[in-house]
Amino acid sequence: MTNLSGANLNNGSAVGSQSEGRDSPSNALAAIPKYQAYKDSGVAWLGELPRQWDAIKMKYLYRDTSVKNKASETLLSVTQTQGVVPREWVENRMVMPSGNLASFKFIKKGDFAISLRSFEGGLEYCHHDGIISPAYTVLKAKHSLLCSGYYKYLFKSQAFISELQTSVVGIREGKNISYEELRYSLLPIPKPQEQFSIANFLDQKTAQIDEAIAIKEKQIALLKERKQIIIQKAVTQGLNPNVPMKGSGVDWMGKVPKHWKVKKLRYLGNTQNGISAGAEYFGEGFPFVSYGDVYKNRVLPSYVKGLAKSSSGDQKLYSVLSGDVFFTRTSETVDEIGFASICFEAIDRATFAGFLIRFRTLSTELTKEFSKYYFNAPMMREYFVTEMNLVIRASLSQELLKNLLVALPPVKEQMKIFEYLEDISEKIDASISLQIEQIGKLKEYKSSLINSAVTGKIKVA
């Protein structure tokens, strides 16, 4: 078997590049042996199967079972997104099932459950006895020679899920599929010992791949944290570590260089809430900056998809000009409030949403370049979270925003800080993109490995 140890999967530092070698995930699959002889399975999603394997319709292997009135059993709710949910989650109202609990179906360890209305995630394997929503179909193996570990991977494989989706489109034009239709699907049947070997192989290899992915996700988190620390230090302390410092007057900012100014935002420009209107106002007309445009982007896109039937008066009052800073103003939670997006290029005849506040600088002391990083430094979160007044919805008032203190280096120093942070950000973002790309390859390899093993395209026993 091919070695997929952590050393092979996790090579590459948090900052830097990774070259693919002989043991890289992209080459590992090709290195695993194949069976000596194959035969046509008769169905496209399986393709050719090892000659010694059988292909049998699901109805001969699994039966649809429906046992109810066991509400006293340990409650489980099997869903496509959450898997198996313990009873205590229901009792603590973390998850609330709908309907009469007595109508829920009993499910045993080793059974499979599927929602025939939504099965993008395949069939869910049950790890504990319990009950599930009546919306799910429970499948129980008819034979003891069927290894649940093997079918756990088969039923979650992309090959099988694609077959399910194809069946739905072909039979019901995108609507529900019943088990009466599903049970005619052909399933591969390796020898019992081979089923166990495939399941054990995939348990081991997918665990290694998942560990490699977790390491890279941790690297991404560390890189993002490092970037935020660098930004905050630069916009509050500058680039010269030996410069004399002074107190800023607030704990969340700390000390700043002695020659810098510190002013409230109200003395640097004005603020304006966005436009609020009914649904008929939107969908056509002129460019409209939405909440999502600001929340998702630290620099406002030069092209926005939103449209609004704004008048010339609207376009003047709610204009979007170069140097404007837009803040997310209201949301369900404080965690989404106060995110800033800086406009580098004016958007002609545009207006912006009522869920936003626009700050427009009227002072030459603050550049849009410095604003890009200053208003997105981690300390901003502390200010907004601490000062925000939560009622029903989190809401950022113009008054609170105007009281925000701004550290102001001389303009030339602002530009040097901007250029430094642009360079650092580009390098860190490239490293993050590399890790994301490698995670994507690992996930793709994991999917291919599972597909190949459960359909006999590779020999692991």
Tab-separated table of C-alpha atoms in Angstrom:
chain	number	residue	atom	x	y	z
A	1	MET	CA	0.000	0.000	0.000
A	2	THR	CA	1.105	3.563	-0.631
A	3	ASN	CA	2.483	5.373	2.397
A	4	LEU	CA	0.448	8.492	3.223
A	5	SER	CA	2.177	9.382	6.471
A	6	GLY	CA	2.004	12.858	7.917
A	7	ALA	CA	5.517	13.534	6.633
A	8	ASN	CA	4.315	13.057	3.074
A	9	LEU	CA	0.995	14.862	3.402
A	10	ASN	CA	2.005	17.757	5.621
A	11	ASN	CA	5.256	18.907	4.061
A	12	GLY	CA	5.589	22.610	3.470
A	13	SER	CA	5.832	25.340	6.081
A	14	ALA	CA	3.176	27.882	6.949
A	15	VAL	CA	4.994	30.446	4.827
A	16	GLY	CA	6.544	29.194	1.621
A	17	SER	CA	5.877	26.853	-1.263
A	18	GLN	CA	5.401	23.132	-1.550
A	19	SER	CA	6.611	21.142	-4.509
A	20	GLU	CA	4.929	17.885	-5.393
A	21	GLY	CA	7.216	14.882	-5.118
A	22	ARG	CA	6.823	11.212	-5.819
A	23	ASP	CA	4.782	10.717	-2.633
A	24	SER	CA	2.459	13.705	-3.132
A	25	PRO	CA	-1.313	13.071	-2.875
A	26	SER	CA	-1.716	13.645	-6.616
A	27	ASN	CA	0.559	10.686	-7.371
A	28	ALA	CA	-0.348	8.421	-4.440
A	29	LEU	CA	-3.517	7.021	-5.999
A	30	ALA	CA	-1.746	5.920	-9.150
A	31	ALA	CA	0.804	4.030	-7.057
A	32	ILE	CA	-1.780	1.745	-5.429
A	33	PRO	CA	-2.060	-1.655	-7.158
A	34	LYS	CA	-5.043	-2.618	-9.306
A	35	TYR	CA	-6.887	-5.945	-9.600
A	36	GLN	CA	-5.683	-8.373	-12.232
A	37	ALA	CA	-8.958	-8.616	-14.122
A	38	TYR	CA	-12.148	-6.568	-14.400
A	39	LYS	CA	-15.654	-6.988	-15.808
A	40	ASP	CA	-18.367	-4.571	-16.896
A	41	SER	CA	-20.761	-3.826	-13.994
A	42	GLY	CA	-23.542	-2.810	-16.334
A	43	VAL	CA	-23.981	0.668	-14.791
A	44	ALA	CA	-22.076	3.852	-15.520
A	45	TRP	CA	-21.405	4.968	-11.929
A	46	LEU	CA	-19.642	1.697	-11.065
A	47	GLY	CA	-17.906	1.171	-14.389
A	48	GLU	CA	-15.723	-1.909	-14.399
A	49	LEU	CA	-15.593	-4.033	-11.245
A	50	PRO	CA	-13.013	-6.620	-10.182
A	51	ARG	CA	-13.931	-9.936	-11.798
A	52	GLN	CA	-14.513	-11.645	-8.433
A	53	TRP	CA	-16.945	-8.947	-7.215
A	54	ASP	CA	-20.706	-9.134	-7.652
A	55	ALA	CA	-23.163	-6.293	-8.348
A	56	ILE	CA	-26.592	-6.782	-6.785
A	57	LYS	CA	-29.655	-4.549	-6.539
A	58	MET	CA	-30.013	-2.748	-3.240
A	59	LYS	CA	-33.363	-4.399	-2.515
A	60	TYR	CA	-31.605	-7.760	-2.073
A	61	LEU	CA	-29.133	-6.302	0.409
A	62	TYR	CA	-31.089	-3.745	2.470
A	63	ARG	CA	-34.707	-3.482	3.500
A	64	ASP	CA	-36.740	-0.437	4.384
A	65	THR	CA	-37.684	-0.795	8.048
A	66	SER	CA	-40.121	1.326	10.049
A	67	VAL	CA	-40.419	0.596	13.771
A	68	LYS	CA	-42.195	3.300	15.816
A	69	ASN	CA	-43.542	3.972	19.318
A	70	LYS	CA	-40.138	3.718	21.009
A	71	ALA	CA	-39.857	7.282	22.310
A	72	SER	CA	-38.271	6.027	25.535
A	73	GLU	CA	-35.172	4.984	23.638
A	74	THR	CA	-32.118	7.234	23.446
A	75	LEU	CA	-33.128	9.929	21.007
A	76	LEU	CA	-31.021	10.508	17.946
A	77	SER	CA	-31.757	12.847	15.098
A	78	VAL	CA	-29.895	11.946	11.935
A	79	THR	CA	-29.549	14.825	9.515
A	80	GLN	CA	-27.537	15.386	6.365
A	81	THR	CA	-25.529	18.217	7.917
A	82	GLN	CA	-25.228	17.224	11.571
A	83	GLY	CA	-24.944	13.452	11.472
A	84	VAL	CA	-26.002	11.850	14.759
A	85	VAL	CA	-27.322	14.294	17.366
A	86	PRO	CA	-27.521	13.064	21.007
A	87	ARG	CA	-30.733	13.126	23.055
A	88	GLU	CA	-29.386	15.702	25.511
A	89	TRP	CA	-29.096	18.228	22.666
A	90	VAL	CA	-32.838	17.857	22.143
A	91	GLU	CA	-33.602	18.025	25.868
A	92	ASN	CA	-31.523	21.209	26.183
A	93	ARG	CA	-33.321	22.669	23.145
A	94	MET	CA	-30.089	22.879	21.139
A	95	VAL	CA	-31.903	20.805	18.506
A	96	MET	CA	-35.673	20.522	18.436
A	97	PRO	CA	-37.326	17.738	16.429
A	98	SER	CA	-40.675	18.488	14.870
A	99	GLY	CA	-43.771	16.335	15.318
A	100	ASN	CA	-44.856	13.754	17.866
A	101	LEU	CA	-41.885	11.840	19.301
A	102	ALA	CA	-43.986	8.665	19.312
A	103	SER	CA	-44.059	8.852	15.505
A	104	PHE	CA	-40.282	8.798	15.272
A	105	LYS	CA	-38.658	5.682	13.824
A	106	PHE	CA	-36.424	3.368	15.823
A	107	ILE	CA	-32.904	2.921	14.420
A	108	LYS	CA	-30.174	0.537	15.528
A	109	LYS	CA	-26.407	0.783	15.395
A	110	GLY	CA	-25.213	-0.265	11.934
A	111	ASP	CA	-28.413	0.858	10.172
A	112	PHE	CA	-28.393	3.592	7.548
A	113	ALA	CA	-30.745	6.555	7.240
A	114	ILE	CA	-31.526	8.665	4.221
A	115	SER	CA	-33.788	11.586	3.521
A	116	LEU	CA	-35.245	10.908	0.102
A	117	ARG	CA	-36.091	14.602	-0.154
A	118	SER	CA	-32.535	15.794	0.364
A	119	PHE	CA	-29.694	13.333	0.038
A	120	GLU	CA	-26.783	15.447	-1.200
A	121	GLY	CA	-24.727	13.952	1.634
A	122	GLY	CA	-25.541	10.319	0.858
A	123	LEU	CA	-26.711	7.827	3.482
A	124	GLU	CA	-25.915	8.432	7.152
A	125	TYR	CA	-24.461	5.589	9.203
A	126	CYS	CA	-25.977	5.171	12.693
A	127	HIS	CA	-23.472	4.707	15.526
A	128	HIS	CA	-25.998	4.225	18.372
A	129	ASP	CA	-29.447	2.812	18.899
A	130	GLY	CA	-32.136	5.503	19.038
A	131	ILE	CA	-34.983	7.125	17.132
A	132	ILE	CA	-35.012	9.489	14.171
A	133	SER	CA	-37.471	11.713	12.393
A	134	PRO	CA	-40.159	9.932	10.347
A	135	ALA	CA	-38.934	11.988	7.380
A	136	TYR	CA	-36.008	9.573	7.084
A	137	THR	CA	-35.985	6.105	5.553
A	138	VAL	CA	-34.166	3.525	7.673
A	139	LEU	CA	-32.268	0.799	5.798
A	140	LYS	CA	-31.292	-2.412	7.581
A	141	ALA	CA	-28.902	-4.986	6.156
A	142	LYS	CA	-30.510	-8.291	5.175
A	143	HIS	CA	-27.300	-10.295	5.532
A	144	SER	CA	-24.672	-10.549	8.262
A	145	LEU	CA	-22.013	-10.834	5.549
A	146	LEU	CA	-22.404	-7.143	4.710
A	147	CYS	CA	-19.722	-5.054	6.413
A	148	SER	CA	-21.318	-1.794	7.570
A	149	GLY	CA	-17.895	-0.103	7.544
A	150	TYR	CA	-17.494	-0.743	3.815
A	151	TYR	CA	-21.016	0.417	2.957
A	152	LYS	CA	-20.567	3.453	5.192
A	153	TYR	CA	-17.915	4.640	2.740
A	154	LEU	CA	-19.796	3.471	-0.352
A	155	PHE	CA	-22.974	5.331	0.606
A	156	LYS	CA	-21.035	8.553	1.315
A	157	SER	CA	-18.887	8.327	-1.821
A	158	GLN	CA	-19.312	10.963	-4.493
A	159	ALA	CA	-19.821	8.214	-7.061
A	160	PHE	CA	-22.880	6.859	-5.218
A	161	ILE	CA	-24.264	10.319	-4.444
A	162	SER	CA	-23.952	11.274	-8.119
A	163	GLU	CA	-25.900	8.129	-9.014
A	164	LEU	CA	-28.659	9.151	-6.593
A	165	GLN	CA	-28.859	12.647	-8.035
A	166	THR	CA	-28.924	11.316	-11.582
A	167	SER	CA	-31.742	8.959	-10.667
A	168	VAL	CA	-33.804	11.785	-9.209
A	169	VAL	CA	-33.420	14.031	-12.236
A	170	GLY	CA	-34.148	11.197	-14.616
A	171	ILE	CA	-37.131	9.761	-12.750
A	172	ARG	CA	-38.818	12.645	-10.985
A	173	GLU	CA	-37.338	15.729	-12.699
A	174	GLY	CA	-35.649	17.012	-9.578
A	175	LYS	CA	-38.384	16.013	-7.122
A	176	ASN	CA	-38.361	13.382	-4.383
A	177	ILE	CA	-37.298	9.814	-5.030
A	178	SER	CA	-38.863	6.943	-3.137
A	179	TYR	CA	-37.082	3.892	-1.830
A	180	GLU	CA	-39.167	1.876	-4.304
A	181	GLU	CA	-37.096	3.569	-6.995
A	182	LEU	CA	-33.802	3.681	-5.094
A	183	ARG	CA	-33.813	-0.028	-4.239
A	184	TYR	CA	-33.199	-0.963	-7.879
A	185	SER	CA	-29.746	0.671	-7.789
A	186	LEU	CA	-26.921	-1.832	-8.240
A	187	LEU	CA	-24.400	-2.065	-5.389
A	188	PRO	CA	-20.967	-3.716	-5.524
A	189	ILE	CA	-20.424	-6.800	-3.320
A	190	PRO	CA	-16.799	-7.662	-2.566
A	191	LYS	CA	-16.055	-10.800	-0.544
A	192	PRO	CA	-16.748	-10.264	3.202
A	193	GLN	CA	-13.077	-10.228	4.201
A	194	GLU	CA	-12.327	-7.802	1.397
A	195	GLN	CA	-15.101	-5.500	2.616
A	196	PHE	CA	-13.443	-5.395	6.041
A	197	SER	CA	-10.023	-4.752	4.482
A	198	ILE	CA	-11.343	-1.858	2.390
A	199	ALA	CA	-13.097	-0.342	5.421
A	200	ASN	CA	-9.950	-0.625	7.567
A	201	PHE	CA	-7.804	0.843	4.782
A	202	LEU	CA	-10.111	3.830	4.382
A	203	ASP	CA	-10.377	4.345	8.146
A	204	GLN	CA	-6.604	4.638	8.323
A	205	LYS	CA	-6.004	6.710	5.204
A	206	THR	CA	-8.893	9.142	5.649
A	207	ALA	CA	-7.781	9.731	9.242
A	208	GLN	CA	-4.302	10.618	7.958
A	209	ILE	CA	-5.732	12.940	5.329
A	210	ASP	CA	-8.066	14.594	7.863
A	211	GLU	CA	-5.114	15.140	10.181
A	212	ALA	CA	-3.140	16.742	7.360
A	213	ILE	CA	-6.084	19.009	6.552
A	214	ALA	CA	-6.440	19.978	10.232
A	215	ILE	CA	-2.754	20.922	10.370
A	216	LYS	CA	-3.098	23.130	7.312
A	217	GLU	CA	-6.244	24.742	8.697
A	218	LYS	CA	-4.306	25.531	11.859
A	219	GLN	CA	-1.526	27.025	9.730
A	220	ILE	CA	-4.095	29.238	8.009
A	221	ALA	CA	-5.449	30.395	11.368
A	222	LEU	CA	-1.920	31.210	12.570
A	223	LEU	CA	-1.148	33.121	9.379
A	224	LYS	CA	-4.329	35.181	9.723
A	225	GLU	CA	-3.540	35.880	13.356
A	226	ARG	CA	-0.003	36.912	12.453
A	227	LYS	CA	-1.318	39.261	9.771
A	228	GLN	CA	-3.700	40.928	12.222
A	229	ILE	CA	-0.946	41.399	14.806
A	230	ILE	CA	1.331	43.003	12.199
A	231	ILE	CA	-1.449	45.330	11.023
A	232	GLN	CA	-2.375	46.473	14.523
A	233	LYS	CA	1.223	47.088	15.503
A	234	ALA	CA	1.929	49.097	12.343
A	235	VAL	CA	-1.165	51.350	12.537
A	236	THR	CA	-0.695	52.109	16.257
A	237	GLN	CA	3.085	52.034	16.713
A	238	GLY	CA	4.472	52.749	13.262
A	239	LEU	CA	7.492	51.097	11.691
A	240	ASN	CA	10.263	52.556	13.861
A	241	PRO	CA	10.645	50.509	17.070
A	242	ASN	CA	12.835	53.205	18.659
A	243	VAL	CA	10.451	56.136	18.322
A	244	PRO	CA	9.350	57.832	21.593
A	245	MET	CA	5.799	56.832	22.632
A	246	LYS	CA	2.873	58.446	24.444
A	247	GLY	CA	-0.441	57.244	25.828
A	248	SER	CA	-3.367	57.308	23.420
A	249	GLY	CA	-5.918	57.761	26.184
A	250	VAL	CA	-7.688	54.411	25.652
A	251	ASP	CA	-6.701	50.897	26.619
A	252	TRP	CA	-7.732	49.286	23.337
A	253	MET	CA	-5.256	51.426	21.370
A	254	GLY	CA	-2.401	51.533	23.856
A	255	LYS	CA	0.580	53.787	23.282
A	256	VAL	CA	1.257	55.586	20.001
A	257	PRO	CA	4.334	57.429	18.677
A	258	LYS	CA	4.786	60.786	20.385
A	259	HIS	CA	4.661	62.764	17.125
A	260	TRP	CA	1.331	61.232	16.031
A	261	LYS	CA	-2.016	62.931	16.548
A	262	VAL	CA	-5.049	61.189	18.047
A	263	LYS	CA	-8.451	62.569	17.084
A	264	LYS	CA	-12.046	61.455	17.244
A	265	LEU	CA	-13.562	60.527	13.926
A	266	ARG	CA	-16.116	63.360	14.235
A	267	TYR	CA	-13.309	65.908	13.715
A	268	LEU	CA	-12.087	64.266	10.518
A	269	GLY	CA	-15.291	64.092	8.473
A	270	ASN	CA	-18.990	63.322	8.532
A	271	THR	CA	-21.177	60.226	8.702
A	272	GLN	CA	-24.322	59.188	6.855
A	273	ASN	CA	-26.681	56.223	7.170
A	274	GLY	CA	-27.633	54.492	3.942
A	275	ILE	CA	-30.913	54.535	2.088
A	276	SER	CA	-33.917	52.527	3.299
A	277	ALA	CA	-36.751	51.694	0.944
A	278	GLY	CA	-39.288	49.003	0.078
A	279	ALA	CA	-38.578	45.954	-2.043
A	280	GLU	CA	-39.936	47.648	-5.161
A	281	TYR	CA	-37.037	50.134	-4.983
A	282	PHE	CA	-34.428	47.462	-5.702
A	283	GLY	CA	-33.556	45.053	-8.518
A	284	GLU	CA	-33.077	47.491	-11.377
A	285	GLY	CA	-31.694	50.953	-12.008
A	286	PHE	CA	-28.336	52.218	-10.797
A	287	PRO	CA	-25.464	50.658	-8.774
A	288	PHE	CA	-26.289	49.871	-5.164
A	289	VAL	CA	-23.730	48.951	-2.481
A	290	SER	CA	-25.152	46.213	-0.270
A	291	TYR	CA	-24.351	45.056	3.253
A	292	GLY	CA	-22.567	42.022	1.793
A	293	ASP	CA	-20.323	44.193	-0.401
A	294	VAL	CA	-18.946	45.796	2.751
A	295	TYR	CA	-18.993	42.829	5.114
A	296	LYS	CA	-17.099	40.571	2.704
A	297	ASN	CA	-14.537	43.038	1.333
A	298	ARG	CA	-11.967	45.235	3.020
A	299	VAL	CA	-11.728	47.242	-0.205
A	300	LEU	CA	-15.068	48.020	-1.822
A	301	PRO	CA	-15.424	46.339	-5.250
A	302	SER	CA	-15.360	48.781	-8.150
A	303	TYR	CA	-18.296	46.839	-9.597
A	304	VAL	CA	-21.284	45.897	-7.433
A	305	LYS	CA	-24.161	43.649	-8.517
A	306	GLY	CA	-26.922	45.443	-6.613
A	307	LEU	CA	-29.275	47.835	-8.396
A	308	ALA	CA	-31.661	50.485	-7.076
A	309	LYS	CA	-34.119	52.923	-8.647
A	310	SER	CA	-32.298	55.879	-7.126
A	311	SER	CA	-33.130	59.456	-8.050
A	312	SER	CA	-30.539	62.135	-8.720
A	313	GLY	CA	-31.206	63.418	-5.200
A	314	ASP	CA	-30.568	59.953	-3.738
A	315	GLN	CA	-27.358	59.654	-5.728
A	316	LYS	CA	-26.122	62.943	-4.345
A	317	LEU	CA	-27.005	62.261	-0.690
A	318	TYR	CA	-25.923	58.612	-0.690
A	319	SER	CA	-23.002	58.870	-3.112
A	320	VAL	CA	-20.009	56.506	-3.126
A	321	LEU	CA	-16.751	58.387	-3.587
A	322	SER	CA	-13.068	57.529	-3.417
A	323	GLY	CA	-11.874	57.679	0.193
A	324	ASP	CA	-15.270	56.841	1.711
A	325	VAL	CA	-15.242	54.248	4.470
A	326	PHE	CA	-18.360	52.101	4.870
A	327	PHE	CA	-19.142	50.345	8.146
A	328	THR	CA	-21.656	47.545	8.713
A	329	ARG	CA	-24.262	49.197	10.926
A	330	THR	CA	-26.828	46.621	12.015
A	331	SER	CA	-27.141	42.863	12.261
A	332	GLU	CA	-28.494	40.051	14.428
A	333	THR	CA	-25.219	39.825	16.369
A	334	VAL	CA	-22.495	42.228	17.418
A	335	ASP	CA	-19.941	39.976	15.698
A	336	GLU	CA	-21.026	41.345	12.310
A	337	ILE	CA	-21.048	45.026	13.271
A	338	GLY	CA	-18.338	47.592	12.521
A	339	PHE	CA	-16.609	45.859	9.623
A	340	ALA	CA	-15.120	48.457	7.315
A	341	SER	CA	-14.669	48.589	3.557
A	342	ILE	CA	-12.745	51.428	1.929
A	343	CYS	CA	-13.725	52.829	-1.459
A	344	PHE	CA	-10.642	53.368	-3.621
A	345	GLU	CA	-12.548	54.131	-6.825
A	346	ALA	CA	-15.780	56.150	-6.929
A	347	ILE	CA	-18.812	54.277	-8.254
A	348	ASP	CA	-20.724	56.584	-10.555
A	349	ARG	CA	-24.387	57.218	-9.634
A	350	ALA	CA	-24.258	54.628	-6.845
A	351	THR	CA	-26.102	54.624	-3.514
A	352	PHE	CA	-25.659	52.395	-0.464
A	353	ALA	CA	-27.796	50.311	1.876
A	354	GLY	CA	-29.471	51.459	5.080
A	355	PHE	CA	-27.631	48.707	6.962
A	356	LEU	CA	-24.418	50.688	6.405
A	357	ILE	CA	-22.857	53.916	7.669
A	358	ARG	CA	-20.645	55.964	5.375
A	359	PHE	CA	-17.768	57.960	6.807
A	360	ARG	CA	-16.474	60.629	4.435
A	361	THR	CA	-13.239	62.300	5.390
A	362	LEU	CA	-13.065	66.086	5.035
A	363	SER	CA	-9.539	66.257	6.370
A	364	THR	CA	-6.213	65.959	4.577
A	365	GLU	CA	-4.800	64.303	7.724
A	366	LEU	CA	-6.281	60.870	6.912
A	367	THR	CA	-5.549	58.966	3.695
A	368	LYS	CA	-7.663	56.215	2.196
A	369	GLU	CA	-4.572	54.005	2.107
A	370	PHE	CA	-4.031	54.231	5.864
A	371	SER	CA	-7.785	53.886	6.428
A	372	LYS	CA	-7.764	50.505	4.684
A	373	TYR	CA	-5.698	48.980	7.470
A	374	TYR	CA	-6.508	51.198	10.435
A	375	PHE	CA	-10.264	50.611	10.378
A	376	ASN	CA	-9.753	46.880	9.966
A	377	ALA	CA	-7.249	46.410	12.777
A	378	PRO	CA	-8.266	43.887	15.498
A	379	MET	CA	-8.640	46.673	18.080
A	380	MET	CA	-11.681	47.925	16.151
A	381	ARG	CA	-13.548	44.766	17.146
A	382	GLU	CA	-12.788	45.437	20.815
A	383	TYR	CA	-14.049	49.004	20.539
A	384	PHE	CA	-17.300	48.123	18.780
A	385	VAL	CA	-18.064	45.050	20.887
A	386	THR	CA	-17.362	46.854	24.162
A	387	GLU	CA	-19.225	50.049	23.338
A	388	MET	CA	-22.140	48.650	21.361
A	389	ASN	CA	-25.548	48.929	22.969
A	390	LEU	CA	-27.462	45.695	22.298
A	391	VAL	CA	-31.226	45.874	22.336
A	392	ILE	CA	-33.026	43.449	19.986
A	393	ARG	CA	-30.537	43.784	17.161
A	394	ALA	CA	-26.934	44.884	17.307
A	395	SER	CA	-26.738	48.403	15.907
A	396	LEU	CA	-23.883	50.834	15.371
A	397	SER	CA	-24.969	54.442	15.854
A	398	GLN	CA	-23.413	57.416	14.116
A	399	GLU	CA	-22.653	58.901	17.538
A	400	LEU	CA	-20.674	55.841	18.609
A	401	LEU	CA	-18.767	55.841	15.338
A	402	LYS	CA	-17.967	59.546	15.657
A	403	ASN	CA	-16.407	58.911	19.073
A	404	LEU	CA	-13.965	56.382	17.613
A	405	LEU	CA	-10.391	57.546	18.178
A	406	VAL	CA	-8.107	57.607	15.156
A	407	ALA	CA	-4.314	57.534	15.373
A	408	LEU	CA	-2.903	59.902	12.764
A	409	PRO	CA	0.702	59.601	11.610
A	410	PRO	CA	1.967	62.298	9.218
A	411	VAL	CA	0.674	61.649	5.695
A	412	LYS	CA	4.073	60.517	4.364
A	413	GLU	CA	4.345	58.030	7.226
A	414	GLN	CA	0.819	56.797	6.531
A	415	MET	CA	1.871	55.964	2.984
A	416	LYS	CA	4.996	54.111	4.176
A	417	ILE	CA	2.880	52.072	6.608
A	418	PHE	CA	0.429	51.326	3.803
A	419	GLU	CA	3.172	50.162	1.427
A	420	TYR	CA	4.713	47.988	4.149
A	421	LEU	CA	1.376	46.376	5.011
A	422	GLU	CA	0.502	45.844	1.358
A	423	ASP	CA	3.751	43.916	0.879
A	424	ILE	CA	3.339	41.858	4.059
A	425	SER	CA	-0.322	41.159	3.340
A	426	GLU	CA	0.441	40.011	-0.186
A	427	LYS	CA	3.012	37.506	1.090
A	428	ILE	CA	0.823	36.178	3.896
A	429	ASP	CA	-2.248	35.991	1.641
A	430	ALA	CA	-0.190	34.022	-0.902
A	431	SER	CA	0.794	31.576	1.841
A	432	ILE	CA	-2.832	31.253	2.942
A	433	SER	CA	-3.908	30.654	-0.666
A	434	LEU	CA	-1.280	27.929	-0.956
A	435	GLN	CA	-2.602	26.183	2.154
A	436	ILE	CA	-6.186	26.474	0.878
A	437	GLU	CA	-5.130	25.031	-2.477
A	438	GLN	CA	-3.384	22.125	-0.751
A	439	ILE	CA	-6.447	21.483	1.420
A	440	GLY	CA	-8.548	21.380	-1.736
A	441	LYS	CA	-6.195	18.830	-3.271
A	442	LEU	CA	-6.263	16.704	-0.140
A	443	LYS	CA	-10.057	16.732	-0.054
A	444	GLU	CA	-10.169	15.870	-3.751
A	445	TYR	CA	-7.695	13.047	-3.168
A	446	LYS	CA	-9.714	11.751	-0.218
A	447	SER	CA	-12.855	11.662	-2.353
A	448	SER	CA	-11.028	9.931	-5.204
A	449	LEU	CA	-9.446	7.440	-2.806
A	450	ILE	CA	-12.839	6.497	-1.347
A	451	ASN	CA	-14.462	6.234	-4.786
A	452	SER	CA	-11.626	4.089	-6.118
A	453	ALA	CA	-11.509	1.765	-3.093
A	454	VAL	CA	-15.252	1.085	-2.791
A	455	THR	CA	-15.658	0.450	-6.540
A	456	GLY	CA	-12.558	-1.736	-6.867
A	457	LYS	CA	-10.509	0.610	-9.041
A	458	ILE	CA	-7.618	0.036	-6.604
A	459	LYS	CA	-6.693	-3.083	-4.661
A	460	VAL	CA	-6.076	-2.456	-0.972
A	461	ALA	CA	-6.493	-5.972	0.456
